[in-house]
mmCIF file of C-alpha atoms in Angstrom:
data_model
loop_
_atom_site.group_PDB
_atom_site.id
_atom_site.type_symbol
_atom_site.label_atom_id
_atom_site.label_comp_id
_atom_site.label_asym_id
_atom_site.label_seq_id
_atom_site.Cartn_x
_atom_site.Cartn_y
_atom_site.Cartn_z
ATOM 1 C CA UNK L 1 -74.717 16.989 -27.666
ATOM 2 C CA UNK L 2 -71.457 16.636 -25.833
ATOM 3 C CA UNK L 3 -71.382 14.233 -22.915
ATOM 4 C CA UNK L 4 -68.929 12.540 -20.606
ATOM 5 C CA UNK L 5 -69.169 9.201 -18.868
ATOM 6 C CA UNK L 6 -67.480 8.566 -15.567
ATOM 7 C CA UNK L 7 -66.992 4.902 -14.784
ATOM 8 C CA UNK L 8 -67.458 4.100 -11.133
ATOM 9 C CA UNK L 9 -69.547 6.255 -8.882
ATOM 10 C CA UNK L 10 -67.442 5.231 -5.897
ATOM 11 C CA UNK L 11 -63.734 4.456 -5.804
ATOM 12 C CA UNK L 12 -61.771 3.478 -2.703
ATOM 13 C CA UNK L 13 -58.000 3.426 -2.541
ATOM 14 C CA UNK L 14 -55.518 3.005 0.267
ATOM 15 C CA UNK L 15 -53.438 5.940 1.367
ATOM 16 C CA UNK L 16 -50.289 6.002 -0.746
ATOM 17 C CA UNK L 17 -51.818 3.993 -3.567
ATOM 18 C CA UNK L 18 -52.433 5.065 -7.123
ATOM 19 C CA UNK L 19 -55.614 7.003 -7.817
ATOM 20 C CA UNK L 20 -57.264 6.386 -11.182
ATOM 21 C CA UNK L 21 -60.611 8.007 -12.022
ATOM 22 C CA UNK L 22 -62.015 7.297 -15.454
ATOM 23 C CA UNK L 23 -63.693 9.658 -17.890
ATOM 24 C CA UNK L 24 -64.693 9.096 -21.499
ATOM 25 C CA UNK L 25 -66.128 11.760 -23.754
ATOM 26 C CA UNK L 26 -68.446 11.466 -26.726
ATOM 27 C CA UNK L 27 -67.374 13.654 -29.583
ATOM 28 C CA UNK L 28 -65.773 13.213 -32.939
ATOM 29 C CA UNK L 29 -64.027 16.528 -32.486
ATOM 30 C CA UNK L 30 -61.823 16.784 -29.400
ATOM 31 C CA UNK L 31 -63.511 19.204 -27.034
ATOM 32 C CA UNK L 32 -62.261 21.086 -24.023
ATOM 33 C CA UNK L 33 -62.070 18.710 -21.048
ATOM 34 C CA UNK L 34 -61.895 19.408 -17.330
ATOM 35 C CA UNK L 35 -61.662 17.763 -13.972
ATOM 36 C CA UNK L 36 -63.258 19.486 -11.000
ATOM 37 C CA UNK L 37 -63.155 18.504 -7.334
ATOM 38 C CA UNK L 38 -65.857 19.138 -4.789
ATOM 39 C CA UNK L 39 -65.047 18.809 -1.119
ATOM 40 C CA UNK L 40 -67.947 18.290 1.318
ATOM 41 C CA UNK L 41 -70.165 21.335 1.601
ATOM 42 C CA UNK L 42 -68.023 23.324 -0.778
ATOM 43 C CA UNK L 43 -68.151 24.562 -4.353
ATOM 44 C CA UNK L 44 -66.332 23.210 -7.374
ATOM 45 C CA UNK L 45 -62.629 23.739 -7.809
ATOM 46 C CA UNK L 46 -60.831 23.248 -11.120
ATOM 47 C CA UNK L 47 -58.154 20.566 -10.863
ATOM 48 C CA UNK L 48 -56.931 20.670 -14.435
ATOM 49 C CA UNK L 49 -58.012 21.272 -17.988
ATOM 50 C CA UNK L 50 -57.230 20.189 -21.513
ATOM 51 C CA UNK L 51 -57.726 22.842 -24.152
ATOM 52 C CA UNK L 52 -55.029 22.473 -26.797
ATOM 53 C CA UNK L 53 -51.411 21.361 -26.956
ATOM 54 C CA UNK L 54 -49.807 18.808 -24.690
ATOM 55 C CA UNK L 55 -51.955 15.756 -24.070
ATOM 56 C CA UNK L 56 -50.549 15.139 -20.585
ATOM 57 C CA UNK L 57 -51.984 17.799 -18.356
ATOM 58 C CA UNK L 58 -50.717 18.515 -14.856
ATOM 59 C CA UNK L 59 -53.022 20.041 -12.305
ATOM 60 C CA UNK L 60 -53.092 21.034 -8.701
ATOM 61 C CA UNK L 61 -52.484 18.785 -5.683
ATOM 62 C CA UNK L 62 -50.365 16.324 -7.707
ATOM 63 C CA UNK L 63 -53.116 15.267 -10.103
ATOM 64 C CA UNK L 64 -52.638 14.806 -13.810
ATOM 65 C CA UNK L 65 -54.701 13.574 -16.725
ATOM 66 C CA UNK L 66 -53.900 12.317 -20.181
ATOM 67 C CA UNK L 67 -56.002 13.159 -23.207
ATOM 68 C CA UNK L 68 -56.191 10.124 -25.522
ATOM 69 C CA UNK L 69 -58.039 10.868 -28.726
ATOM 70 C CA UNK L 70 -57.942 7.274 -29.920
ATOM 71 C CA UNK L 71 -59.709 6.115 -26.772
ATOM 72 C CA UNK L 72 -61.839 9.282 -26.295
ATOM 73 C CA UNK L 73 -60.617 9.278 -22.714
ATOM 74 C CA UNK L 74 -59.375 11.788 -20.171
ATOM 75 C CA UNK L 75 -58.600 9.740 -17.060
ATOM 76 C CA UNK L 76 -57.418 11.438 -13.867
ATOM 77 C CA UNK L 77 -54.481 9.992 -11.935
ATOM 78 C CA UNK L 78 -52.383 10.668 -8.881
ATOM 79 C CA UNK L 79 -49.421 8.447 -8.026
ATOM 80 C CA UNK L 80 -49.937 8.451 -4.276
ATOM 81 C CA UNK L 81 -53.254 9.110 -2.565
ATOM 82 C CA UNK L 82 -53.455 11.316 0.492
ATOM 83 C CA UNK L 83 -56.250 11.444 3.023
ATOM 84 C CA UNK L 84 -57.015 14.989 1.955
ATOM 85 C CA UNK L 85 -57.911 13.731 -1.552
ATOM 86 C CA UNK L 86 -61.202 12.321 -0.277
ATOM 87 C CA UNK L 87 -63.832 14.227 -2.227
ATOM 88 C CA UNK L 88 -66.131 13.997 -5.232
ATOM 89 C CA UNK L 89 -64.558 14.406 -8.639
ATOM 90 C CA UNK L 90 -66.363 15.532 -11.763
ATOM 91 C CA UNK L 91 -65.251 15.281 -15.346
ATOM 92 C CA UNK L 92 -66.688 17.969 -17.618
ATOM 93 C CA UNK L 93 -66.685 18.830 -21.307
ATOM 94 C CA UNK L 94 -67.201 21.997 -23.310
ATOM 95 C CA UNK L 95 -67.512 22.573 -27.037
ATOM 96 C CA UNK L 96 -64.576 24.244 -28.749
ATOM 97 C CA UNK L 97 -66.860 26.917 -30.177
ATOM 98 C CA UNK L 98 -70.293 28.225 -29.505
ATOM 99 C CA UNK L 99 -72.069 27.357 -26.283
ATOM 100 C CA UNK L 100 -69.747 27.713 -23.344
ATOM 101 C CA UNK L 101 -71.753 25.605 -20.940
ATOM 102 C CA UNK L 102 -70.028 22.825 -19.082
ATOM 103 C CA UNK L 103 -71.574 19.356 -19.286
ATOM 104 C CA UNK L 104 -70.642 17.297 -16.259
ATOM 105 C CA UNK L 105 -70.348 13.612 -15.653
ATOM 106 C CA UNK L 106 -72.186 11.965 -12.819
ATOM 107 C CA UNK L 107 -69.224 12.231 -10.496
ATOM 108 C CA UNK L 108 -66.964 9.789 -8.666
ATOM 109 C CA UNK L 109 -66.721 9.779 -4.908
ATOM 110 C CA UNK L 110 -63.168 8.992 -3.847
ATOM 111 C CA UNK L 111 -62.620 7.420 -0.442
ATOM 112 C CA UNK L 112 -59.129 7.049 1.008
ATOM 113 C CA UNK L 113 -58.523 4.087 3.295
ATOM 114 C CA UNK L 114 -55.981 4.783 6.056
ATOM 115 C CA UNK M 1 -61.747 31.561 -2.542
ATOM 116 C CA UNK M 2 -62.800 31.848 -6.195
ATOM 117 C CA UNK M 3 -63.911 35.469 -5.913
ATOM 118 C CA UNK M 4 -67.503 34.543 -6.841
ATOM 119 C CA UNK M 5 -69.952 35.208 -4.044
ATOM 120 C CA UNK M 6 -73.430 33.787 -3.629
ATOM 121 C CA UNK M 7 -76.151 34.644 -1.176
ATOM 122 C CA UNK M 8 -77.798 33.260 0.786
ATOM 123 C CA UNK M 9 -75.785 30.187 1.676
ATOM 124 C CA UNK M 10 -78.850 28.250 2.779
ATOM 125 C CA UNK M 11 -82.511 28.792 2.013
ATOM 126 C CA UNK M 12 -85.433 26.829 3.434
ATOM 127 C CA UNK M 13 -88.880 27.503 2.066
ATOM 128 C CA UNK M 14 -92.226 25.857 1.399
ATOM 129 C CA UNK M 15 -93.793 24.480 -1.746
ATOM 130 C CA UNK M 16 -95.440 27.092 -3.896
ATOM 131 C CA UNK M 17 -93.185 29.879 -2.728
ATOM 132 C CA UNK M 18 -90.787 32.064 -4.720
ATOM 133 C CA UNK M 19 -87.138 32.711 -3.917
ATOM 134 C CA UNK M 20 -84.299 34.742 -5.344
ATOM 135 C CA UNK M 21 -80.687 33.597 -5.396
ATOM 136 C CA UNK M 22 -77.996 36.184 -5.859
ATOM 137 C CA UNK M 23 -74.542 35.943 -7.445
ATOM 138 C CA UNK M 24 -71.727 38.448 -7.685
ATOM 139 C CA UNK M 25 -69.089 37.497 -10.265
ATOM 140 C CA UNK M 26 -65.359 38.005 -9.965
ATOM 141 C CA UNK M 27 -64.195 41.511 -10.635
ATOM 142 C CA UNK M 28 -63.867 41.993 -14.374
ATOM 143 C CA UNK M 29 -65.859 38.909 -15.384
ATOM 144 C CA UNK M 30 -68.690 39.591 -17.821
ATOM 145 C CA UNK M 31 -70.244 36.131 -18.020
ATOM 146 C CA UNK M 32 -72.361 34.505 -15.340
ATOM 147 C CA UNK M 33 -73.532 30.910 -15.443
ATOM 148 C CA UNK M 34 -76.063 29.137 -13.261
ATOM 149 C CA UNK M 35 -75.889 25.403 -12.549
ATOM 150 C CA UNK M 36 -78.107 23.121 -10.495
ATOM 151 C CA UNK M 37 -76.786 20.139 -8.570
ATOM 152 C CA UNK M 38 -79.398 17.641 -7.421
ATOM 153 C CA UNK M 39 -79.384 13.972 -6.492
ATOM 154 C CA UNK M 40 -81.698 13.158 -9.378
ATOM 155 C CA UNK M 41 -80.207 15.209 -12.195
ATOM 156 C CA UNK M 42 -76.588 15.640 -11.140
ATOM 157 C CA UNK M 43 -74.862 18.850 -12.120
ATOM 158 C CA UNK M 44 -76.585 20.569 -15.004
ATOM 159 C CA UNK M 45 -76.348 23.903 -16.727
ATOM 160 C CA UNK M 46 -79.306 26.232 -16.437
ATOM 161 C CA UNK M 47 -78.488 29.526 -18.114
ATOM 162 C CA UNK M 48 -75.704 31.936 -19.079
ATOM 163 C CA UNK M 49 -75.670 35.720 -19.197
ATOM 164 C CA UNK M 50 -73.015 37.808 -20.853
ATOM 165 C CA UNK M 51 -72.809 41.523 -20.126
ATOM 166 C CA UNK M 52 -76.475 41.749 -19.281
ATOM 167 C CA UNK M 53 -77.853 39.615 -22.087
ATOM 168 C CA UNK M 54 -78.923 36.023 -22.138
ATOM 169 C CA UNK M 55 -76.275 34.021 -24.035
ATOM 170 C CA UNK M 56 -77.309 30.398 -23.650
ATOM 171 C CA UNK M 57 -80.061 28.380 -22.109
ATOM 172 C CA UNK M 58 -79.949 24.857 -20.789
ATOM 173 C CA UNK M 59 -82.394 22.731 -18.867
ATOM 174 C CA UNK M 60 -84.063 25.616 -17.118
ATOM 175 C CA UNK M 61 -87.690 25.249 -16.146
ATOM 176 C CA UNK M 62 -90.231 27.853 -17.172
ATOM 177 C CA UNK M 63 -90.837 28.529 -13.473
ATOM 178 C CA UNK M 64 -87.243 29.694 -13.222
ATOM 179 C CA UNK M 65 -85.872 32.928 -14.602
ATOM 180 C CA UNK M 66 -82.652 34.850 -14.348
ATOM 181 C CA UNK M 67 -81.232 38.229 -15.128
ATOM 182 C CA UNK M 68 -77.935 40.052 -15.058
ATOM 183 C CA UNK M 69 -77.899 43.642 -13.900
ATOM 184 C CA UNK M 70 -75.766 46.571 -15.110
ATOM 185 C CA UNK M 71 -73.329 46.043 -12.235
ATOM 186 C CA UNK M 72 -73.000 42.454 -13.581
ATOM 187 C CA UNK M 73 -74.440 40.702 -10.573
ATOM 188 C CA UNK M 74 -77.045 38.092 -11.395
ATOM 189 C CA UNK M 75 -80.176 36.786 -9.801
ATOM 190 C CA UNK M 76 -81.900 33.474 -10.299
ATOM 191 C CA UNK M 77 -85.614 33.521 -9.520
ATOM 192 C CA UNK M 78 -87.379 30.282 -8.722
ATOM 193 C CA UNK M 79 -91.173 30.357 -8.397
ATOM 194 C CA UNK M 80 -93.989 27.933 -7.637
ATOM 195 C CA UNK M 81 -91.418 25.829 -5.880
ATOM 196 C CA UNK M 82 -91.751 22.084 -5.748
ATOM 197 C CA UNK M 83 -90.060 19.501 -3.579
ATOM 198 C CA UNK M 84 -87.948 18.466 -6.534
ATOM 199 C CA UNK M 85 -86.406 21.910 -6.765
ATOM 200 C CA UNK M 86 -84.416 21.197 -3.641
ATOM 201 C CA UNK M 87 -80.817 21.348 -4.806
ATOM 202 C CA UNK M 88 -77.518 23.140 -4.625
ATOM 203 C CA UNK M 89 -77.434 26.073 -7.044
ATOM 204 C CA UNK M 90 -74.050 27.201 -8.239
ATOM 205 C CA UNK M 91 -73.098 30.383 -9.954
ATOM 206 C CA UNK M 92 -69.904 30.588 -12.011
ATOM 207 C CA UNK M 93 -68.277 33.491 -13.795
ATOM 208 C CA UNK M 94 -65.759 33.924 -16.555
ATOM 209 C CA UNK M 95 -64.080 36.778 -18.366
ATOM 210 C CA UNK M 96 -65.753 36.627 -21.739
ATOM 211 C CA UNK M 97 -68.382 35.027 -23.833
ATOM 212 C CA UNK M 98 -66.725 34.939 -27.188
ATOM 213 C CA UNK M 99 -66.559 31.201 -27.664
ATOM 214 C CA UNK M 100 -62.841 30.749 -27.042
ATOM 215 C CA UNK M 101 -61.865 29.141 -23.793
ATOM 216 C CA UNK M 102 -62.563 31.074 -20.603
ATOM 217 C CA UNK M 103 -62.151 29.380 -17.272
ATOM 218 C CA UNK M 104 -65.303 29.318 -15.186
ATOM 219 C CA UNK M 105 -64.865 30.061 -11.499
ATOM 220 C CA UNK M 106 -67.514 28.645 -9.228
ATOM 221 C CA UNK M 107 -69.091 30.191 -6.176
ATOM 222 C CA UNK M 108 -69.765 28.223 -2.983
ATOM 223 C CA UNK M 109 -73.407 27.631 -3.932
ATOM 224 C CA UNK M 110 -76.803 28.208 -2.374
ATOM 225 C CA UNK M 111 -78.456 25.183 -0.854
ATOM 226 C CA UNK M 112 -82.205 25.351 -1.372
ATOM 227 C CA UNK M 113 -84.499 23.122 0.649
ATOM 228 C CA UNK M 114 -88.177 23.046 -0.245
ATOM 229 C CA UNK M 115 -90.435 21.567 2.432
#
């Protein structure tokens, strides 16, 4: 079964610093990959997705992620953190065909230090 | 606003009781998915319906059941509730169910507390 591993349940960065949230997937066939953000007491919002094509994916709010097949990774980055980025971030995976369910990682809580 | 609505927003009930969570998908979406978010299990897929029929099943307990009605809204029924069922239940919807990529749009969730 598809799975994703998020390294680091909590990450703290200073405002203006680089944000790097790590995600590795387990599949021999590149799947669909996603990053979702969850603000306190809210639902999940799609930040970006990798389906096919370009391996560097740009999302909303200045986030981007790079799909690296050789490393089975899909890390999320943002060059300069903003206070409003404080939230929980989930990496998710979906098979290319068949079952459309999303399998989520355990999440990374991002704290921004003023 | 994703266009997916869920009611109620909060639900507090006692062990042994039964509750129904309701989801209305985005206009035009045929697929509805239910997910559970708990401290113990994280975010996990429960079940998917496509145009009224069950399409896929995940880690859904036998005490839980769901259905999708002709108007495409869906209900998740949880019975014989236990303390461990306390969680945030999300509904998501997407256009199709044909296997190719369809973005899932998530509702705001229903927070269930079992006392």
